[in-house]
Amino acid sequence: MCFHWFKFNLDWSYTRKILTMKIGLDIMGGDYAPKAIVLGAIAAHQSLNSNEHIVLIGDTQQIKPLLLEQGFNPDHFEYHHTDEVIGMGEHPTKAILQKPNSSIAIGFQLLKEGKIDSFASAGNSGAMLVGAVFSVKPIAGISRPCLCTIVPKLKGGTGLLLDVGANADCKPDNLLEFGVLGSLYAEHIMQIENPKVALMNIGEEDEKGNMITLASHRLMKQTKLFNFVGNVEGRDLFNDKADVIVCDGFTGNVMLKLAESFYVLTIKKGLKDEFFDRFNYENYGGSPVLGVNAPVLIGHGISSPLAIKNMIFQSRDMINTRLVNKIQAAFQ
Amino acid sequence: MCFHWFKFNLDWSYTRKILTMKIGLDIMGGDYAPKAIVLGAIAAHQSLNSNEHIVLIGDTQQIKPLLLEQGFNPDHFEYHHTDEVIGMGEHPTKAILQKPNSSIAIGFQLLKEGKIDSFASAGNSGAMLVGAVFSVKPIAGISRPCLCTIVPKLKGGTGLLLDVGANADCKPDNLLEFGVLGSLYAEHIMQIENPKVALMNIGEEDEKGNMITLASHRLMKQTKLFNFVGNVEGRDLFNDKADVIVCDGFTGNVMLKLAESFYVLTIKKGLKDEFFDRFNYENYGGSPVLGVNAPVLIGHGISSPLAIKNMIFQSRDMINTRLVNKIQAAFQ
């Protein structure tokens, strides 16, 4: 991660105004596809600038009646027709290889060729991860791209938890990278100044933890790559001790699903509360894949139109802030 | 884990009536000690049989006025005076070695000598674990004793999660052992017939997981030691997919603290609900240490009199059911 003169070229690029952006969206992904996806795209379109275009990828025949029904001028969108779909239960790598004409495979092909500037799907999340790594590749210097989730904070605002499932087994170096990625996302997309980055652990003291977290803590304590504030525990996910919480993908995935089950519980039990309302994933959009050479977002399988709309806004923000360039520069 | 003739000797011992039991209790452990501990002991005493005695271990001078104030006949308890205390923040191993006259060290000494039949404390949990392993030792055949927590189930009843912090790093063999320990606890103490044992993982499918859970799953699938029902995910902690959920101590500790933070949140927000009420750790008592040669229980640092009372009942049940003998037999 050394900085050399080439960084200045990249820095120049940050200042270049984005003239036209193309936000790629898989219309076949998700339990309520294509309807929820198209409705989300229509909703998002109302708030986008004239230079911000949505590119719908999938079976365009299926959505024609939908657009008609909504009285929406189809010319507002661009289209890439594909007639294959990767199912939610399919094996990610096999599916990507065996279905080159699927909406996910085509989406990544377009992203790789620069025909779209971001790609988002609420479909098979494994295939989305594999597709991202196979097509646009990990950023040089990053060994393991990861998946984040946005977490509501009790006192308002949001935080970030990563990795939440891309890497079930991690090494301390990976966790250090996640810290850099999370810090940059929090700074540029969530607009948190000097984000506090913490390590998820089983005690606050430096000497607590398992082999991975003990070694990661030592690395993080020495780093100047982000503002490390030490260990946090399971109980600290929603408080203000940290803006960005780093963990391996196993721990993060278990935590995410446990937290989601509480949210579902409060809904089922009719317990209304402002905090629990903010738990609703729909308000945030999707989970960013960080560490690859283009903006990629994975939506929840049960994505509603609102979730899709917000995932489109996330895509736009990732393009507008040139987050990927900033990550590339940090890892040079 | 082979069964030989000696098992029959042990089996005979199961049928022996327990004439007198001595339930050891550290009166110095916990944030509200000694008051909350003594009040809990007084409350428990009302429901114990005449052969079930509570042995209070700690600074007996401190509790004399308390017993007087409560109008409680001090002869109902037995006492072991100690004048040292292990603080909540002390290093477990150092504290146990450097304070041989502390209530925790003396408690384990009495347990080892058979002068008490169980030992419980809401004090320094690390010192309790170290004390258990140093004094009464792990049961032959068990490499890593572990710590459980009782979990309320949405449809009523309770389940068990283990390990929740004794072993931050685990091998597949350890997780298999936890499955046996949890299954026996659920069967004999929670009276669940043929308990369903599951592995905490990041996907339901057999091939999902990290290196540890993948290997553990294979071991568990082959075992006849318990009723393995496969993988569960973070969202399944409170549903009926499993009675006993096995994980490494890092994952379990993070889950436990995350779940506790939700409970605290519902209390703070005044969200009343029958399920969240059952979350209250006070209703269950303490966390059993499983895999050592005597019943040991660790209470929550903030244990109230109700929690202490229930921890005393848990101790009694572990003695009465001869759970330790049953575990010893299973690992022979």
XYZ file of C-alpha atoms in Angstrom:
664
model
C 0.000 0.000 0.000
C 2.668 2.523 -0.928
C 1.757 5.773 -2.592
C 3.629 6.669 -5.821
C 3.294 9.316 -8.491
C 0.541 7.422 -10.308
C -1.761 8.348 -7.459
C -1.787 11.908 -8.739
C -3.196 10.770 -12.063
C -5.973 9.030 -10.197
C -6.501 12.062 -8.012
C -6.988 14.147 -11.110
C -9.666 11.762 -12.243
C -11.599 12.404 -9.014
C -12.156 15.982 -10.055
C -13.502 15.078 -13.498
C -17.242 15.676 -13.587
C -19.263 12.544 -14.271
C -21.078 13.464 -17.485
C -23.290 10.437 -17.921
C -23.657 7.507 -15.595
C -25.242 4.169 -16.300
C -26.618 2.306 -13.318
C -26.967 -1.387 -14.158
C -29.847 -3.290 -12.549
C -30.728 -6.978 -12.799
C -34.495 -7.185 -13.260
C -34.555 -10.972 -12.758
C -33.017 -11.087 -9.256
C -35.029 -11.371 -6.058
C -38.119 -13.144 -4.816
C -40.427 -10.487 -6.240
C -38.649 -10.011 -9.569
C -39.220 -8.603 -12.055
C -42.178 -6.567 -10.717
C -40.585 -5.191 -7.510
C -37.403 -4.364 -9.416
C -39.139 -2.464 -12.162
C -41.356 -0.574 -9.693
C -38.225 0.351 -7.721
C -36.512 1.557 -10.889
C -39.531 3.682 -11.814
C -39.564 5.201 -8.312
C -35.835 5.906 -8.432
C -36.075 7.468 -11.880
C -38.206 10.331 -10.542
C -35.310 11.470 -8.305
C -32.397 10.932 -10.660
C -30.738 13.715 -12.617
C -31.046 13.706 -16.389
C -27.489 12.363 -16.747
C -28.170 9.404 -14.429
C -29.520 6.503 -16.459
C -30.849 3.166 -15.314
C -29.955 0.171 -17.482
C -32.321 -2.766 -16.985
C -30.808 -6.201 -17.622
C -32.981 -9.277 -18.043
C -36.024 -10.544 -19.874
C -37.358 -7.282 -21.287
C -40.394 -9.079 -22.750
C -41.619 -9.775 -19.231
C -41.538 -6.167 -18.141
C -43.159 -4.478 -21.109
C -46.726 -4.949 -19.766
C -45.535 -3.730 -16.368
C -44.224 -0.473 -17.752
C -47.417 -0.025 -19.755
C -49.533 -0.716 -16.687
C -47.623 1.944 -14.770
C -48.037 4.442 -17.601
C -44.261 4.858 -17.618
C -42.447 5.987 -20.743
C -40.103 3.050 -21.495
C -37.614 5.406 -23.149
C -36.528 6.606 -19.711
C -34.670 3.326 -19.258
C -32.035 1.542 -21.300
C -32.315 -2.209 -21.798
C -30.165 -5.301 -22.243
C -32.259 -8.308 -23.057
C -31.175 -11.690 -21.671
C -33.213 -14.845 -21.554
C -31.438 -16.837 -18.871
C -31.817 -16.492 -15.125
C -29.655 -17.755 -12.253
C -31.997 -19.147 -9.600
C -31.643 -18.323 -5.926
C -30.643 -21.873 -5.011
C -28.098 -22.481 -7.783
C -24.416 -23.094 -7.088
C -22.783 -19.674 -7.668
C -19.654 -20.636 -9.620
C -21.351 -23.310 -11.697
C -24.272 -21.022 -12.488
C -22.061 -18.115 -13.599
C -20.033 -20.425 -15.867
C -22.942 -22.455 -17.231
C -25.274 -19.528 -17.819
C -23.230 -16.924 -19.690
C -26.438 -15.386 -20.976
C -28.019 -14.951 -17.551
C -28.861 -11.452 -16.332
C -26.132 -11.640 -13.669
C -23.427 -12.875 -16.087
C -24.428 -10.277 -18.700
C -24.532 -7.561 -16.059
C -20.946 -8.274 -15.085
C -19.920 -8.495 -18.736
C -21.329 -4.989 -19.321
C -19.649 -3.740 -16.145
C -16.306 -5.172 -17.208
C -16.618 -3.550 -20.647
C -17.471 -0.193 -19.066
C -20.919 -0.160 -20.680
C -22.452 0.306 -17.254
C -20.839 2.075 -14.280
C -22.311 -0.087 -11.526
C -24.214 -3.330 -11.223
C -26.850 -4.243 -8.654
C -29.000 -7.333 -8.189
C -31.260 -8.808 -5.508
C -30.626 -12.253 -6.975
C -28.314 -15.133 -6.002
C -25.815 -13.382 -3.725
C -23.159 -16.064 -4.141
C -23.327 -15.657 -7.921
C -23.076 -11.876 -7.496
C -19.915 -12.260 -5.406
C -18.363 -14.782 -7.759
C -19.375 -12.672 -10.763
C -17.781 -9.558 -9.269
C -14.508 -11.340 -8.543
C -14.400 -13.115 -11.945
C -15.306 -10.070 -14.053
C -14.128 -6.749 -12.645
C -11.625 -8.524 -10.333
C -10.374 -7.547 -6.899
C -8.574 -4.213 -6.688
C -4.778 -4.627 -6.829
C -3.517 -5.020 -3.272
C -6.787 -6.450 -1.940
C -6.793 -10.179 -1.428
C -10.401 -10.628 -0.314
C -13.288 -8.389 -1.372
C -16.053 -8.341 1.213
C -19.717 -7.675 1.803
C -21.009 -4.938 4.125
C -24.267 -4.272 5.826
C -25.566 -0.947 7.056
C -26.583 -0.922 10.700
C -28.913 1.591 12.381
C -27.480 3.320 15.438
C -29.575 3.831 18.551
C -28.770 7.514 18.809
C -29.499 8.083 15.109
C -27.417 7.673 11.995
C -25.967 4.444 10.710
C -22.866 2.319 10.990
C -21.260 -0.396 8.896
C -20.582 -4.072 9.679
C -18.207 -6.051 7.460
C -17.577 -8.769 6.309
C -21.060 -10.276 6.541
C -20.546 -13.404 4.501
C -18.161 -13.177 1.568
C -15.268 -14.772 3.485
C -16.130 -17.481 5.980
C -12.460 -17.932 6.876
C -10.270 -14.881 7.293
C -6.698 -14.041 8.171
C -5.650 -10.971 10.160
C -4.499 -9.268 6.933
C -8.008 -9.631 5.518
C -9.565 -8.023 8.570
C -7.095 -5.144 8.256
C -8.175 -4.678 4.626
C -11.848 -4.745 5.670
C -11.014 -1.917 8.079
C -9.633 0.194 5.219
C -12.580 -0.613 2.940
C -15.155 0.079 5.643
C -13.492 3.307 6.670
C -13.476 4.611 3.091
C -17.121 3.634 2.560
C -18.158 5.308 5.822
C -16.207 8.445 4.954
C -17.296 8.880 1.352
C -20.745 7.296 1.126
C -22.032 7.707 4.678
C -20.192 11.027 5.055
C -18.779 10.229 8.477
C -15.649 12.237 9.167
C -12.692 10.184 10.416
C -14.836 7.069 11.017
C -14.186 5.090 14.197
C -13.209 1.550 13.179
C -13.462 -1.271 15.747
C -12.804 -4.996 15.826
C -15.658 -7.311 16.857
C -14.345 -9.347 19.749
C -15.285 -11.145 22.958
C -13.879 -8.565 25.345
C -12.873 -4.927 25.256
C -9.353 -5.479 26.540
C -6.506 -5.709 24.004
C -5.546 -9.198 25.151
C -9.038 -10.710 24.656
C -10.065 -12.736 21.635
C -9.420 -15.769 19.492
C -6.240 -16.296 17.474
C -7.539 -14.239 14.536
C -8.815 -11.284 16.518
C -5.747 -11.175 18.777
C -3.441 -10.965 15.758
C -5.801 -8.570 13.937
C -5.947 -6.286 16.964
C -2.153 -5.986 16.971
C -2.135 -5.115 13.254
C -4.938 -2.586 13.620
C -3.368 -0.918 16.632
C -0.282 -0.143 14.549
C -2.029 0.939 11.388
C -2.316 4.492 10.164
C -4.778 3.410 7.460
C -7.824 4.127 9.622
C -8.907 5.407 12.995
C -8.828 2.219 15.077
C -10.712 2.526 18.371
C -10.118 -0.989 19.712
C -12.349 -3.974 20.394
C -16.109 -3.930 20.657
C -18.456 -6.739 21.713
C -21.739 -8.161 20.411
C -23.659 -5.712 22.573
C -22.002 -2.718 20.857
C -23.412 -3.210 17.357
C -26.016 -0.464 17.738
C -24.262 2.011 20.036
C -21.798 4.749 19.154
C -18.528 3.094 20.129
C -17.724 2.524 16.465
C -18.924 3.616 13.026
C -17.352 0.651 11.273
C -17.172 -2.807 12.868
C -14.851 -5.365 11.335
C -15.217 -9.135 11.662
C -14.753 -12.307 9.620
C -17.594 -13.241 7.290
C -18.768 -16.112 9.503
C -19.225 -13.953 12.602
C -20.739 -11.099 10.580
C -23.214 -13.369 8.827
C -24.368 -14.952 12.102
C -24.742 -11.486 13.678
C -26.617 -10.084 10.695
C -29.101 -12.942 10.645
C -29.578 -12.845 14.426
C -30.212 -9.079 14.300
C -32.621 -9.521 11.390
C -34.542 -12.150 13.340
C -35.101 -9.617 16.118
C -36.372 -7.080 13.650
C -38.767 -9.630 12.146
C -39.885 -10.492 15.678
C -40.741 -6.903 16.558
C -42.734 -6.624 13.324
C -44.595 -9.875 14.001
C -45.365 -8.782 17.533
C -46.498 -5.355 16.394
C -43.922 -3.611 18.595
C -43.641 -0.232 16.935
C -40.577 1.831 17.633
C -38.581 4.412 15.709
C -35.349 2.430 16.159
C -36.798 -0.829 14.927
C -38.293 1.016 11.954
C -34.773 2.084 11.035
C -33.780 -1.565 11.085
C -35.737 -2.072 7.914
C -33.196 -3.028 5.254
C -35.472 -1.379 2.678
C -34.302 2.028 3.877
C -30.716 1.326 2.975
C -30.934 -0.585 -0.262
C -28.372 -3.320 -0.731
C -25.100 -4.615 0.606
C -22.088 -3.123 -1.152
C -19.363 -5.492 -2.333
C -16.174 -3.632 -1.452
C -12.733 -4.290 -2.884
C -13.566 -4.904 -6.551
C -12.828 -2.579 -9.477
C -16.407 -1.305 -9.903
C -19.439 -0.529 -7.762
C -21.396 -3.739 -7.099
C -24.425 -4.040 -4.834
C -26.310 -7.106 -3.654
C -29.921 -6.673 -2.602
C -31.848 -8.728 -0.066
C -33.690 -11.635 -1.679
C -37.002 -10.202 -0.503
C -36.243 -6.737 -1.893
C -39.288 -4.499 -2.232
C -39.565 -1.591 -4.691
C -38.399 0.753 -1.891
C -35.290 -1.374 -1.283
C -34.536 -1.428 -5.015
C -34.997 2.333 -5.255
C -32.509 2.858 -2.436
C -30.082 0.370 -3.973
C -30.139 2.471 -7.152
C -29.348 5.579 -5.086
C -26.492 3.694 -3.393
C -25.170 2.752 -6.851
C -25.333 6.389 -7.926
C -23.522 7.540 -4.776
C -20.782 4.966 -5.259
C -20.295 6.171 -8.846
C -20.524 9.884 -7.983
C -18.055 9.735 -5.101
C -15.639 7.622 -7.174
C -15.343 5.356 -4.170
C -13.633 2.648 -6.228
C -10.905 5.069 -7.354
C -10.371 6.101 -3.753
C -10.029 2.491 -2.661
C -7.632 1.815 -5.559
C -5.529 4.782 -4.490
C -5.456 3.667 -0.854
C -4.147 0.234 -1.823
C -1.502 1.401 -4.301
C -15.973 -43.038 24.316
C -16.305 -46.824 24.605
C -18.536 -48.359 27.193
C -16.994 -51.031 29.460
C -18.092 -52.900 32.556
C -17.182 -50.032 34.853
C -20.150 -48.174 33.457
C -22.427 -50.480 35.402
C -20.811 -49.400 38.661
C -21.526 -45.830 37.724
C -25.039 -46.734 36.712
C -25.602 -48.216 40.143
C -24.547 -44.945 41.655
C -27.286 -43.140 39.736
C -29.901 -45.034 41.651
C -28.433 -44.191 45.063
C -30.664 -41.660 46.793
C -28.957 -38.381 47.545
C -29.217 -38.187 51.329
C -27.737 -34.766 51.936
C -26.589 -32.251 49.388
C -24.459 -29.205 49.936
C -24.899 -26.391 47.444
C -21.850 -24.101 47.523
C -22.432 -20.396 46.852
C -19.891 -17.590 46.640
C -21.349 -14.630 48.543
C -18.650 -12.217 47.295
C -19.244 -12.636 43.548
C -21.290 -10.216 41.449
C -21.923 -6.497 41.231
C -24.514 -6.571 44.009
C -22.668 -8.965 46.339
C -23.035 -9.859 49.090
C -26.571 -8.477 49.541
C -28.174 -9.853 46.352
C -26.505 -13.235 46.915
C -27.709 -13.592 50.480
C -31.236 -12.468 49.616
C -31.257 -15.012 46.781
C -30.085 -17.744 49.149
C -32.798 -16.866 51.664
C -35.420 -16.974 48.907
C -34.132 -20.337 47.641
C -34.041 -21.808 51.146
C -37.835 -21.542 51.439
C -38.251 -23.993 48.547
C -35.460 -26.456 49.308
C -36.020 -29.809 50.969
C -34.613 -30.368 54.433
C -31.709 -32.415 53.020
C -30.690 -29.641 50.599
C -28.271 -27.287 52.337
C -26.785 -24.036 51.125
C -23.141 -23.409 52.038
C -22.204 -19.719 51.916
C -18.563 -18.999 51.132
C -17.039 -15.573 51.708
C -16.775 -12.847 54.322
C -19.363 -14.044 56.811
C -18.843 -10.927 58.965
C -20.331 -8.807 56.207
C -23.540 -10.796 55.967
C -24.423 -11.151 59.653
C -26.320 -7.817 59.791
C -28.084 -8.741 56.538
C -29.431 -12.007 57.948
C -30.477 -10.194 61.122
C -32.208 -7.491 59.122
C -34.146 -10.160 57.219
C -35.118 -11.922 60.451
C -33.636 -15.106 58.997
C -32.336 -17.846 61.264
C -28.619 -18.073 60.333
C -28.561 -21.751 61.337
C -30.394 -22.591 58.100
C -27.134 -22.001 56.212
C -23.658 -23.407 56.568
C -20.667 -21.061 56.300
C -17.060 -21.007 55.163
C -15.400 -17.776 56.087
C -12.829 -16.314 53.669
C -11.415 -12.833 53.714
C -10.088 -12.456 50.184
C -12.082 -11.583 47.077
C -11.237 -11.908 43.378
C -12.343 -8.700 41.668
C -14.347 -8.700 38.432
C -11.476 -7.167 36.450
C -8.658 -9.391 37.730
C -6.703 -11.745 35.501
C -8.331 -15.168 36.090
C -5.284 -17.440 36.354
C -3.165 -14.978 38.317
C -6.028 -14.227 40.700
C -6.765 -17.905 41.405
C -3.060 -18.586 42.093
C -2.325 -15.426 44.048
C -5.473 -15.436 46.159
C -5.759 -18.982 47.551
C -7.964 -17.675 50.331
C -10.460 -15.965 48.029
C -14.082 -17.122 48.049
C -13.710 -18.584 44.528
C -10.457 -20.463 45.313
C -11.885 -21.782 48.604
C -15.132 -22.740 46.886
C -13.261 -24.909 44.398
C -11.096 -26.351 47.179
C -14.251 -27.443 49.022
C -15.715 -28.826 45.789
C -12.566 -30.812 45.066
C -12.562 -32.247 48.599
C -16.216 -33.239 48.272
C -17.255 -30.917 51.110
C -19.759 -29.274 48.787
C -21.562 -30.957 45.885
C -21.714 -27.951 43.554
C -20.233 -24.484 43.377
C -21.839 -21.352 41.968
C -20.676 -17.736 41.756
C -21.711 -14.539 39.991
C -18.118 -13.308 40.286
C -15.200 -13.204 37.853
C -16.287 -15.695 35.194
C -12.757 -16.264 33.899
C -11.614 -17.179 37.411
C -14.596 -19.513 37.740
C -13.638 -21.313 34.528
C -9.964 -21.523 35.438
C -10.859 -22.620 38.971
C -13.128 -25.378 37.660
C -10.475 -26.728 35.297
C -7.651 -26.483 37.900
C -9.590 -28.028 40.792
C -12.183 -30.617 39.777
C -10.547 -31.019 36.320
C -12.122 -31.844 32.972
C -13.929 -35.166 32.779
C -11.740 -37.908 31.272
C -12.273 -37.890 27.505
C -13.288 -34.219 27.356
C -10.599 -31.889 26.115
C -12.441 -28.582 26.481
C -15.126 -27.902 29.082
C -17.541 -25.225 27.933
C -20.053 -22.650 29.048
C -23.747 -22.760 28.100
C -26.531 -20.281 28.085
C -30.219 -20.973 28.238
C -32.231 -19.428 25.424
C -35.982 -18.742 25.429
C -37.888 -20.209 22.510
C -40.561 -18.229 20.716
C -43.136 -20.999 20.946
C -42.424 -21.539 24.648
C -39.841 -23.588 26.493
C -36.107 -23.076 26.325
C -33.078 -24.162 24.348
C -29.355 -24.254 24.951
C -26.489 -22.444 23.200
C -22.922 -23.587 23.778
C -20.036 -22.713 23.952
C -20.629 -19.052 24.846
C -17.123 -18.039 25.766
C -14.957 -20.660 27.446
C -13.120 -21.555 24.213
C -12.443 -18.739 21.779
C -10.697 -21.144 19.375
C -12.186 -24.562 18.763
C -11.480 -27.650 16.723
C -14.183 -29.862 15.196
C -13.626 -32.440 17.969
C -14.441 -29.801 20.555
C -17.691 -28.897 18.832
C -18.624 -32.582 18.722
C -18.015 -32.800 22.479
C -20.149 -29.698 23.052
C -22.929 -31.474 21.186
C -22.753 -34.424 23.610
C -22.596 -32.138 26.657
C -25.466 -29.959 25.470
C -27.596 -32.956 24.562
C -27.137 -34.511 28.007
C -27.906 -31.203 29.761
C -31.033 -30.693 27.662
C -32.188 -34.252 28.309
C -31.575 -34.434 32.048
C -31.897 -30.863 33.299
C -34.293 -29.345 30.782
C -36.141 -32.663 30.419
C -36.247 -32.557 26.623
C -36.585 -36.017 25.158
C -34.086 -36.841 22.392
C -32.947 -33.210 22.060
C -32.392 -31.850 18.557
C -28.759 -30.746 18.294
C -27.734 -28.323 15.513
C -24.559 -26.613 14.374
C -24.540 -22.796 14.135
C -23.520 -22.001 10.587
C -23.893 -19.516 7.728
C -26.185 -21.626 5.599
C -28.496 -24.576 6.058
C -26.909 -26.699 3.365
C -24.330 -29.325 4.390
C -21.619 -27.746 2.247
C -21.914 -24.259 3.778
C -19.592 -22.902 6.438
C -16.058 -22.064 7.425
C -13.315 -24.668 7.793
C -14.312 -25.497 11.375
C -18.039 -25.839 10.785
C -17.577 -27.799 7.545
C -15.410 -30.354 9.336
C -17.656 -30.335 12.418
C -20.724 -30.934 10.286
C -19.150 -34.054 8.795
C -18.300 -35.380 12.268
C -21.754 -34.620 13.635
C -23.529 -36.186 10.682
C -21.797 -39.485 11.431
C -22.192 -39.456 15.183
C -24.591 -41.574 17.154
C -23.840 -39.620 20.331
C -26.723 -37.210 19.810
C -29.615 -36.407 17.532
C -27.949 -34.144 14.964
C -30.434 -32.146 12.882
C -27.957 -30.235 10.695
C -26.999 -26.584 10.349
C -28.944 -23.641 11.671
C -28.313 -19.926 11.083
C -28.252 -16.816 13.275
C -31.962 -16.316 12.674
C -32.785 -19.741 14.159
C -31.655 -19.107 17.729
C -35.183 -18.625 19.064
C -37.199 -20.959 16.844
C -37.800 -24.683 17.196
C -35.343 -26.040 14.633
C -33.022 -27.116 17.431
C -33.045 -27.563 21.211
C -29.265 -27.397 21.474
C -27.150 -25.154 19.250
C -23.414 -25.772 19.113
C -20.783 -23.190 18.167
C -17.283 -22.101 19.098
C -16.957 -19.838 22.133
C -16.193 -16.761 20.033
C -19.358 -17.019 17.940
C -21.473 -17.966 20.971
C -20.182 -15.068 23.038
C -20.844 -12.538 20.269
C -24.368 -13.968 19.771
C -25.139 -13.983 23.480
C -24.093 -10.358 23.928
C -25.939 -9.246 20.791
C -29.110 -11.006 21.965
C -28.739 -9.504 25.446
C -28.416 -6.034 23.941
C -31.777 -6.509 22.242
C -33.348 -7.553 25.508
C -31.908 -4.500 27.266
C -33.231 -2.365 24.399
C -36.780 -3.649 24.728
C -36.639 -2.960 28.492
C -35.291 0.571 27.941
C -37.942 1.277 25.359
C -40.677 -0.122 27.562
C -41.693 -2.683 24.927
C -43.533 -5.244 26.999
C -43.930 -8.715 25.586
C -44.174 -12.191 27.014
C -41.269 -13.444 24.899
C -38.929 -10.630 25.858
C -39.858 -11.198 29.516
C -38.632 -14.748 29.128
C -35.339 -13.363 27.891
C -34.587 -12.219 31.378
C -31.545 -14.198 32.512
C -32.850 -13.946 36.086
C -35.434 -16.598 35.289
C -32.800 -19.187 34.464
C -30.086 -18.557 36.998
C -26.542 -19.034 35.780
C -24.534 -20.533 32.968
C -23.513 -24.135 33.608
C -19.885 -25.100 33.037
C -20.165 -28.490 31.355
C -17.415 -31.070 31.086
C -15.820 -30.831 34.543
C -16.077 -33.404 37.341
C -18.610 -31.486 39.448
C -21.550 -29.123 38.943
C -20.261 -25.563 38.468
C -22.401 -22.546 37.635
C -21.426 -19.011 36.703
C -23.924 -16.242 37.336
C -24.294 -12.984 35.433
C -22.255 -10.162 36.985
C -25.425 -8.188 37.608
C -27.205 -11.144 39.252
C -30.254 -10.169 41.303
C -31.643 -12.190 44.229
C -34.038 -13.896 41.766
C -31.152 -14.932 39.501
C -29.226 -16.266 42.498
C -32.259 -18.193 43.729
C -32.624 -19.837 40.321
C -28.905 -20.566 40.133
C -29.250 -22.429 43.445
C -32.126 -24.468 41.977
C -30.007 -25.208 38.888
C -27.225 -26.420 41.192
C -29.681 -28.666 43.017
C -30.990 -30.099 39.750
C -27.490 -30.803 38.490
C -26.717 -32.657 41.732
C -30.051 -34.494 41.894
C -29.940 -35.718 38.297
C -26.276 -36.775 38.672
C -25.613 -35.042 35.381
C -21.860 -35.195 35.923
C -21.963 -38.977 36.335
C -23.987 -39.241 33.164
C -21.471 -37.156 31.253
C -18.614 -39.228 32.702
C -20.358 -42.393 31.533
C -20.938 -41.009 28.036
C -17.247 -40.203 27.630
C -15.898 -43.459 28.982
